[in-house]
Coordinates of C-alpha atoms in Angstrom, one line a residue:
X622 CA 0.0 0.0 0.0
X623 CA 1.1 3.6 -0.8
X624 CA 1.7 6.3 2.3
X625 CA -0.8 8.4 0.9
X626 CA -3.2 5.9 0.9
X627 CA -2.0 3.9 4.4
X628 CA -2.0 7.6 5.7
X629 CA -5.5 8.4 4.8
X630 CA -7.0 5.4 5.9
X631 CA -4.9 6.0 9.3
X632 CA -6.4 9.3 10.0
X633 CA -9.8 7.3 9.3
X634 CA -9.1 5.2 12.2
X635 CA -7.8 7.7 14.6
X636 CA -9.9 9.9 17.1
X637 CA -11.8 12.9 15.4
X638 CA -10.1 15.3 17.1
X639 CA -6.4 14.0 16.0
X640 CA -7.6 14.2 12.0
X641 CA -5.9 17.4 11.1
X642 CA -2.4 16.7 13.7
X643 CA -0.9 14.7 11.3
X644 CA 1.2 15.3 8.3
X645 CA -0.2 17.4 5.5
X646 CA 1.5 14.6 3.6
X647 CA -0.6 15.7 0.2
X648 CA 0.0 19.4 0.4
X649 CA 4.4 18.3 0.5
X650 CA 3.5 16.1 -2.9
X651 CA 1.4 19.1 -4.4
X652 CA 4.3 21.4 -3.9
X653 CA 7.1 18.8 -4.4
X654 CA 5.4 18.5 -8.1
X655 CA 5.7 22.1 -9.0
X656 CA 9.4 22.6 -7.4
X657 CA 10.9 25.2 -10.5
X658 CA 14.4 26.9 -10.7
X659 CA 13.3 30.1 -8.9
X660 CA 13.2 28.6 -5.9
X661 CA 9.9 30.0 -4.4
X662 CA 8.1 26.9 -4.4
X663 CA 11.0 25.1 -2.7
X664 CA 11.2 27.5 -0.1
X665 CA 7.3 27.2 0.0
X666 CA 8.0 23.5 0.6
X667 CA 11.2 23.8 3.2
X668 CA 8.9 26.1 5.0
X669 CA 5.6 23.5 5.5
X670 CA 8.1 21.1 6.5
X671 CA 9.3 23.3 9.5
X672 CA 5.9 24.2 10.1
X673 CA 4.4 20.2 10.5
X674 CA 7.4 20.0 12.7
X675 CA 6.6 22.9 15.2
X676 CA 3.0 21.2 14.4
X677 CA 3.6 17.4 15.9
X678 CA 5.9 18.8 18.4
X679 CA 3.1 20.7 20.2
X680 CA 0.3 18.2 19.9
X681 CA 3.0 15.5 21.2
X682 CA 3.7 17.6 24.5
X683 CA 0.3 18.8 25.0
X684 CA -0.3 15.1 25.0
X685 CA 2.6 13.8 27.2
X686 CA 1.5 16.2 30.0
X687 CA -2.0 15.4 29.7
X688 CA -1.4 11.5 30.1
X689 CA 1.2 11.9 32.8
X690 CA -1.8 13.5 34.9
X691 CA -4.0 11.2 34.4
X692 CA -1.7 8.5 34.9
X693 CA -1.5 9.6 38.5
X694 CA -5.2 10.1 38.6
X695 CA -6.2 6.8 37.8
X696 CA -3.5 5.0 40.3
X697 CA -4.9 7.2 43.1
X698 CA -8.0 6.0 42.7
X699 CA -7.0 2.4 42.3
X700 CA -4.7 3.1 45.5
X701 CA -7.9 4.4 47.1
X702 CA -10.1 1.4 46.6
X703 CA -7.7 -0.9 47.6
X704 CA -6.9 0.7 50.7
X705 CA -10.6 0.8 51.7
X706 CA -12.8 -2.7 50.6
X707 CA -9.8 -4.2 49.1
X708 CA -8.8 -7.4 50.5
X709 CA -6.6 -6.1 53.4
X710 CA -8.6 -2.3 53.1
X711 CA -10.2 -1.0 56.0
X712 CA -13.2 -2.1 55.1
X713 CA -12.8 -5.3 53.1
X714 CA -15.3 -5.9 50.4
X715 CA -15.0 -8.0 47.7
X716 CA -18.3 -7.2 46.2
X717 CA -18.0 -3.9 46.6
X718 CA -14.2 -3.9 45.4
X719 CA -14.9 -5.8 42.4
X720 CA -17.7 -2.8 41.9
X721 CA -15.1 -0.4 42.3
X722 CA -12.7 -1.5 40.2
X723 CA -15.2 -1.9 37.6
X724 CA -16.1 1.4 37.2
X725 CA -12.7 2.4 36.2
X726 CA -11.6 -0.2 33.8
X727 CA -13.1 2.0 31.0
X728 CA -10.9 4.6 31.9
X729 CA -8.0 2.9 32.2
X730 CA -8.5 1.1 28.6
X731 CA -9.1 4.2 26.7
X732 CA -6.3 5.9 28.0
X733 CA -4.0 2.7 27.0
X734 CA -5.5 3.1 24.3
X735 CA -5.1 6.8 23.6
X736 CA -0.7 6.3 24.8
X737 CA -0.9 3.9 21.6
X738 CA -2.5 5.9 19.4
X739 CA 0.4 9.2 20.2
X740 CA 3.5 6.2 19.5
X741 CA 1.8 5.5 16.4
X742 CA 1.2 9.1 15.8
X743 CA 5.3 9.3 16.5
X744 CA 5.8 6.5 13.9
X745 CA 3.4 7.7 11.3
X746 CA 4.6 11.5 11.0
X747 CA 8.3 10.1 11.1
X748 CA 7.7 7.9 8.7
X749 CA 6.0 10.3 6.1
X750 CA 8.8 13.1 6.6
X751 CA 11.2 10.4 5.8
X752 CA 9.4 9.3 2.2
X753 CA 8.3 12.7 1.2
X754 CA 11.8 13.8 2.0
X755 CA 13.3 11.1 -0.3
X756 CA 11.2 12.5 -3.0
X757 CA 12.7 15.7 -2.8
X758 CA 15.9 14.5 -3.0
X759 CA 14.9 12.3 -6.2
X760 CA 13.0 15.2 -7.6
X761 CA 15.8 18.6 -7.0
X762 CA 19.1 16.3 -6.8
X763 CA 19.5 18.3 -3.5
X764 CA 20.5 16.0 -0.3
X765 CA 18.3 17.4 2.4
X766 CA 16.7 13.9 3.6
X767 CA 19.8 13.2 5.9
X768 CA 20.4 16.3 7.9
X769 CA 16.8 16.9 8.2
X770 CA 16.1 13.8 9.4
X771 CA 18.8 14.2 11.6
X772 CA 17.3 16.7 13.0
X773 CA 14.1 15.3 13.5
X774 CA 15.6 12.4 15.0
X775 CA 16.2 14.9 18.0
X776 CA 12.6 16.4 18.3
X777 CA 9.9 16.1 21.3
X778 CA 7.4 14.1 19.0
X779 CA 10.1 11.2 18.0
X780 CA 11.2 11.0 21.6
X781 CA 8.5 8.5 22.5
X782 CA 10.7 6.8 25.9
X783 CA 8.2 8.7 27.9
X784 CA 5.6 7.1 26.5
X785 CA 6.5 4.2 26.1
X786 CA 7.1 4.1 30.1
X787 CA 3.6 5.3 30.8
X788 CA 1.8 2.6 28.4
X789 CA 4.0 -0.1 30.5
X790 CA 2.8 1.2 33.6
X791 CA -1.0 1.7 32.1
X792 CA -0.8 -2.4 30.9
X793 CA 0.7 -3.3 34.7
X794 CA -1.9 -1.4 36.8
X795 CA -4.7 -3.1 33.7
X796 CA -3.2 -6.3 36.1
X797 CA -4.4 -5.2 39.0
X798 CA -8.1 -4.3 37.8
X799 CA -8.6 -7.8 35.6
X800 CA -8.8 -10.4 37.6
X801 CA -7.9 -14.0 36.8
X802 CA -10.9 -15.8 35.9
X803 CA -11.8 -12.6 33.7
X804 CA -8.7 -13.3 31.9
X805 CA -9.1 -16.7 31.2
X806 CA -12.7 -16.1 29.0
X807 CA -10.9 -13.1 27.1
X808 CA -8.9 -15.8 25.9
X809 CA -11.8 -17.5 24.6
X810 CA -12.5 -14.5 22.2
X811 CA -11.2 -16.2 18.9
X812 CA -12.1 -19.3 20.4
X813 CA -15.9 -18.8 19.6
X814 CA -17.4 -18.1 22.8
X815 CA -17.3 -14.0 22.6
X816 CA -20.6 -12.9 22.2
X817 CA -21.2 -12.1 18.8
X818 CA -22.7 -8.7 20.1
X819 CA -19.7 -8.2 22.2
X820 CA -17.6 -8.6 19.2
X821 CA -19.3 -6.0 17.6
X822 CA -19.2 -3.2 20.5
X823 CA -15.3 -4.1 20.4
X824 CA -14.8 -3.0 17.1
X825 CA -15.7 0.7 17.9
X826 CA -14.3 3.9 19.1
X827 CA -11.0 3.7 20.8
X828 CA -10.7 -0.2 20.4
X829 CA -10.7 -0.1 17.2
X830 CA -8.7 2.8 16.4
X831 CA -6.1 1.0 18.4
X832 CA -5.6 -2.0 16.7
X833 CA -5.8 -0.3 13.5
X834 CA -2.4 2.3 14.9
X835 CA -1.0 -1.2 16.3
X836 CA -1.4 -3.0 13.3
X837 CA 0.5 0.2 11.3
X838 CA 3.2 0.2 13.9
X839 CA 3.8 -3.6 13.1
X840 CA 4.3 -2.7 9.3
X841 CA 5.9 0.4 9.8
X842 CA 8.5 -0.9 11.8
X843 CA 8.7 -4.6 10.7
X844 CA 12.2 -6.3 10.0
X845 CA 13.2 -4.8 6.6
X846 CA 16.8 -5.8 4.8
X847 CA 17.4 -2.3 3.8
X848 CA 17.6 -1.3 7.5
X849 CA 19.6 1.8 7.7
X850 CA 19.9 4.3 10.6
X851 CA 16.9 6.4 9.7
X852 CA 14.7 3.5 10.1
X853 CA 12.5 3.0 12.6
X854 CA 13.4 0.2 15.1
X855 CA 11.6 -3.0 15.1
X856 CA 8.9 -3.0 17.7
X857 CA 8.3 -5.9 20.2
X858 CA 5.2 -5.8 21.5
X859 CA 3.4 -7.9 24.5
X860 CA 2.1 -11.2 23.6
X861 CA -1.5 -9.7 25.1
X862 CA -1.3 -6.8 22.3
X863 CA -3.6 -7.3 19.3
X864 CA -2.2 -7.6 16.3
X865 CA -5.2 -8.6 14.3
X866 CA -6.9 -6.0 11.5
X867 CA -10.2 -4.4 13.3
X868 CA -12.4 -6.2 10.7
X869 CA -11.8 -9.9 12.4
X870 CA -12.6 -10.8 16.1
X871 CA -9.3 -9.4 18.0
X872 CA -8.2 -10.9 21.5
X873 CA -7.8 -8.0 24.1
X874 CA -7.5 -9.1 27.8
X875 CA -10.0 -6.3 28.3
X876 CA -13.9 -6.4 28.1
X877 CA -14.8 -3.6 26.0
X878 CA -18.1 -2.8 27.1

């Protein structure tokens, strides 16, 4: 498949309000087409480039702080119920801890969700800076893809360790709100016993949208044999990641409901 067309169907998949954070990766090949000897559209070009920079760089922060705080928010109130009618709380209840704890798993799977959707938000924009830059090269005989890159290599959106960290911590605290026996019928999912109602409910919203960005990550940053150090490393994800295409029934060891 063609960026323009994986990118598209990316920004599909993504959350609404995302749509217009991502490259302008048709406006580059607009002006890219129309580069002359004056120079003016080159500059025009040099300068969108800067600008979708400055562009994912603030979107990526914005994002980073917003998850850090609720990262804290959510293991308060975790820290909260367990101290009160968890099983050594002051009050132990395991009805009422189980009821507890319920009521937050939504949270706590869209905002794992939301930490995968701003890595493959990293990934993506890298990705299409890199090809679109390539074709300028091809296109002006100029060599600007490797100090650019370079560059970008060293910017607040491709620093993803942050992240990366906080999704980690999201999927161990998801440990501590699933319990065992829960676990052991979301394995059952491909196995014919999800509901096919269920199935349906996990294909929307932020479910969806994430195994669609996990999916992209797994192609963007598959083994290749022309691995060079511009490429993005190869990803390793959990085994309890989906990897399956939004389309089929996916295995999650969350109930989406």
């Amino acid at each position: 498949m063609k960026f323009g067309k994986r990118l598209k169907n990316q920004i599909q998949e993504t959350l609404p309000e995302w749509h217009d954070k991502f490259l302008s990766y048709k406006d580059l090949k607009k002006l890219l087409r129309i580069i002359s000897e004056d120079g003016k559209t080159e500059a025009k070009f040099i300068h969108l480039l800067h600008a979708e920079i400055d562009k994912f760089n603030a979107f990526f922060v914005e994002k980073e702080e917003d998850f850090i705080i609720r990262q804290k928010e959510l293991q308060e109130k975790i820290r909260d119920i367990i101290a009160t009618v968890g099983p050594q709380g002051t009050r132990a209840s395991d009805i009422e801890y189980r009821s507890e704890i319920g009521k937050i798993r939504r949270d706590i799977v869209n905002f794992h969700g939301e930490m995968v959707l701003l890595e493959n938000y990293s990934n993506v924009n890298y990705t299409g800076l890199a090809k679109i830059l390539k074709k300028y090269d091809k296109r002006t005989g100029h060599l600007l893809r490797l100090p650019f890159i370079e560059k970008v290599l060293q910017q607040p959106f491709f620093t993803t360790e942050l992240i990366t960290k906080l999704v980690k911590e999201c999927e161990t605290t998801m440990d501590v709100v699933f319990f065992p026996e829960e676990e052991e019928v979301m394995k059952n999912i491909d196995g014919g016993k999800h509901d096919k109602k269920d199935t349906e409910t996990d294909k929307k919203g932020i479910f969806r949208s994430t195994v669609v960005a996990l999916e992209t990550m797994r192609e963007l940053r598959g083994g290749s044999s022309t691995y060079s150090h511009l490429s993005l490393p190869p990803m390793n994800l959990p085994d309890h990641l989906p990897l399956t295409t939004p389309t089929k029934s996916a295995s999650f060891p969350i109930q989406c409901d």
